[in-house]
Phi, psi and omega in degrees: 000138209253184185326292237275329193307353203242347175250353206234023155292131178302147192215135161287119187347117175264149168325171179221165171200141203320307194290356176295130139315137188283351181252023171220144164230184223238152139221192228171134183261124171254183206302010176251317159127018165274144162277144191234121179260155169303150192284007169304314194274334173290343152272338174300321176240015174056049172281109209229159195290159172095338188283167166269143168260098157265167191237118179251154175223134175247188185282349160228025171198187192214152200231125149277107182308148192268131194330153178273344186283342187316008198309145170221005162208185188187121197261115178235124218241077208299344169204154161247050200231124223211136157310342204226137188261035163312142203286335200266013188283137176309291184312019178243357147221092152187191197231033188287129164279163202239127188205165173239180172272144187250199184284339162247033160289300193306304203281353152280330155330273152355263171336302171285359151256327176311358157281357184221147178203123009294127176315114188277152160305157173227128176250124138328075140170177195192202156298338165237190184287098198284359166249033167285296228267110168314309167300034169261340167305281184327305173324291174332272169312306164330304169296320173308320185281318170300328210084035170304126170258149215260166146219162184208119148248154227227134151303320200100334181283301172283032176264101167260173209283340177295304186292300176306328183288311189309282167327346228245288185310318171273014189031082144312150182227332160208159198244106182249140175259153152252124194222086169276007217196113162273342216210150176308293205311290188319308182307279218273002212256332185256294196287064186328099199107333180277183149256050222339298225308315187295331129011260176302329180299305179325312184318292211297296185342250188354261245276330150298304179276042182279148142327131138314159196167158219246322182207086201289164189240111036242158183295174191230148202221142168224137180253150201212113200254144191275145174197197184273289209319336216215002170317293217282013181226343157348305184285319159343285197309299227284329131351246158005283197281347148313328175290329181275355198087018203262129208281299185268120156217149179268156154254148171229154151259167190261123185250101161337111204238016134215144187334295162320351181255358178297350196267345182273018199253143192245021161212067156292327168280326164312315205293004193273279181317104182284031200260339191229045156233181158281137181188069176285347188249025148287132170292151219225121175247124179248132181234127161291178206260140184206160177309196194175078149198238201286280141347311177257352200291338183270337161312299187309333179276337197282306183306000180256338184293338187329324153078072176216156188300126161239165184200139201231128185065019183129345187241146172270153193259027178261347190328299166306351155287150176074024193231145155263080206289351192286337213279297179344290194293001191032071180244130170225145201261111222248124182285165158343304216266359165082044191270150178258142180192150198294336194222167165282316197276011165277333169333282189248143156290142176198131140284140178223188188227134200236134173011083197049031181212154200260133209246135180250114176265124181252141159327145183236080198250137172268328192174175173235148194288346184257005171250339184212178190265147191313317167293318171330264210308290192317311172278003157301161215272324185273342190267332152307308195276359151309299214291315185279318178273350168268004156299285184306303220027079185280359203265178198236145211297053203297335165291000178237332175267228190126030173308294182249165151032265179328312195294014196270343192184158234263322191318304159214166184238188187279340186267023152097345188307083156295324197256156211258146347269185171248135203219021172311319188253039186262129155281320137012272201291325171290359172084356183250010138248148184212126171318168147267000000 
């Protein structure tokens, strides 16, 4: 009896019990020694007979991967085109053309999801600014009308009370801002153009003109990208966006996109540190959930320094190396011009910078939405088995070495790797970069 033959049996209601958590089920061995998962979860990750599975197994439980045939969300990028001259932008060195989408990309898009079921989210937002494109509220209701859940991320200026009316009305299900700056000086010191106040004022509007509701819709997220100049506003920001309502906030770190920003990076010591790799064959610190303050903060800082595997309250903090979280999350990503692609940093050619040096990532296109369907393009053969090997991330360790040549660009690696891309140099995959 093969694996998968052990997930995929029509299986009968298991009991339920009051004290489960809503994110745990019940599954079951039946009188054959097969497993039997509840049919929620077998519709839920689209096991379908035949799929592939992977299965890791830890040390008190064994964990299922979500099928790579899976899609559930699709990163839609409306423009690459923005008000604002943030220093941290891909777009201050690259030779990419600037173009929008146009309706009838969108309206392939459209098509191709309303063809899969479940209908995957759709997230707003790319290289440029996504309500810089006017048709993006209408996008926004449209994707809506399948019954999509929608997302949007926003500079904040242009939401003016006409567009949160707009967005409000086309049930957005969540609104993420970027907000780098607790203070004007600080705020406007990144975002080149902006105003935090007007900013935040836009913010407070939106959140006010929600429907009432016990859990108004649509929620609000503040993405916050870290750097030296700007840590240190952090509690601050997280503040702010409580006055505005916000339900969500990401931290991200910053992948230096010109020379001058290499100095602004905050995991140098990470990119090191074996404490946030895999090295199970390493001593191992396990820390319970403890304060994080005055008494403990200079133990604790020596103790993260440690260079020991660590894991803390159960979780190892290596976790995130070597995870492709879009391929995890089954996601894929569609440019302006409706170019198809595995990731947003794949999305554009571009350069950034790895250990002092400048790393050239080149675009990765599976296909475009006005020659083949968005599932076509998904279920291409060569873009699953891309999709499996970044399940292994078989590439050799170009974020912590940066040694040689290879690590200079995206193309091949020192481990024999050839065939494009190569994902060796992704911070993405190492956890120290992250989307919201």
């Amino acid at each position: 009896m093969s694996l998968i033959d052990h997930f995929l049996r029509p299986h009968r209601p298991l009991p339920t019990e009051a004290s489960t958590k809503s994110a745990s089920a019940w599954a079951e061995v039946d009188a054959e020694g097969r497993l039997v998962l509840p049919p929620e979860l077998v519709k839920g990750f689209d096991l379908k007979p035949g799929t592939r599975v992977r299965v890791d197994e830890g040390e008190n439980h064994f964990r299922l991967h979500r099928p790579v045939t899976q899609l559930t969300k699709v990163y839609i990028e409306p423009t690459v085109a923005c008000n604002l001259d943030c220093i941290t932008c891909f777009r201050n060195e690259w030779e990419q053309p600037t173009g929008q989408m146009t309706d009838e990309t969108f309206a392939g898009i459209l098509h191709g999801l309303k063809e899969l079921d479940p209908i995957p989210a759709a997230y707003f937002g790319g290289i440029g600014e996504p309500l810089h494109h006017p048709q993006t509220p209408t996008w926004v209701a449209e994707a809506k009308a399948l019954g999509a859940n929608v997302e949007l991320i926003t500079n904040g200026t242009l939401l003016s009370e006409e567009v949160s009316g707009q967005l409000i009305e086309a049930g957005l299900d969540l609104l993420w801002v970027s907000i780098d700056g607790a203070q004007p000086r600080t705020f406007a010191d990144v975002r080149l153009g902006a105003k935090l106040p007007e900013v935040v004022e836009n913010m407070r509007r939106f959140a006010a003109m929600r429907p009432a509701d016990h859990h108004p819709k649509p929620e609000i997220g503040v993405a916050f990208l870290a750097m030296k100049r700007n840590i240190g506003d952090l509690p601050e920001v997280i503040r702010l966006g409580k006055s505005f309502k916000a339900k969500h906030f990401s931290v991200s770190n910053l992948q230096p996109a010109t020379a001058d920003m290499q100095d602004e990076g905050l995991y140098t010591q990470v990119m090191h540190n074996i404490a946030y790799l895999e090295a199970t064959h390493l001593p191992r610190l396990r820390l319970p959930k403890m304060d994080f303050d005055e008494p403990t903060r200079e133990a604790l800082f020596e103790v993260f320094n440690s260079q020991l595997n660590m894991e803390f309250a159960g979780n190892n903090w290596s976790g995130a190396s070597d995870t492709c979280n879009f391929v995890e999350s089954g996601t894929t990503s569609i440019a302006w011009n409706g170019d198809v692609s595995p990731c947003w940093p794949l999305m554009h050619t571009h350069t950034s910078y790895l250990h002092r040096k400048p790393r050239l990532s080149r675009k990765h296109v599976i296909g475009n939405v006005a020659e083949r369907s968005l599932e076509d393009l998904w279920l291409d053969p060569g873009y699953i088995a891309y999709r499996e090997r970044l399940h292994n991330f078989g590439f050799a360790p170009c974020s912590f070495c940066g040694g040689c040549d290879l690590s200079e660009a995206n193309e091949e690696d020192c481990l024999g790797n050839t065939t494009f891309p190569v994902c060796g140099g992704c911070l993405w995959a190492q956890g120290i970069i992250q989307c919201p």
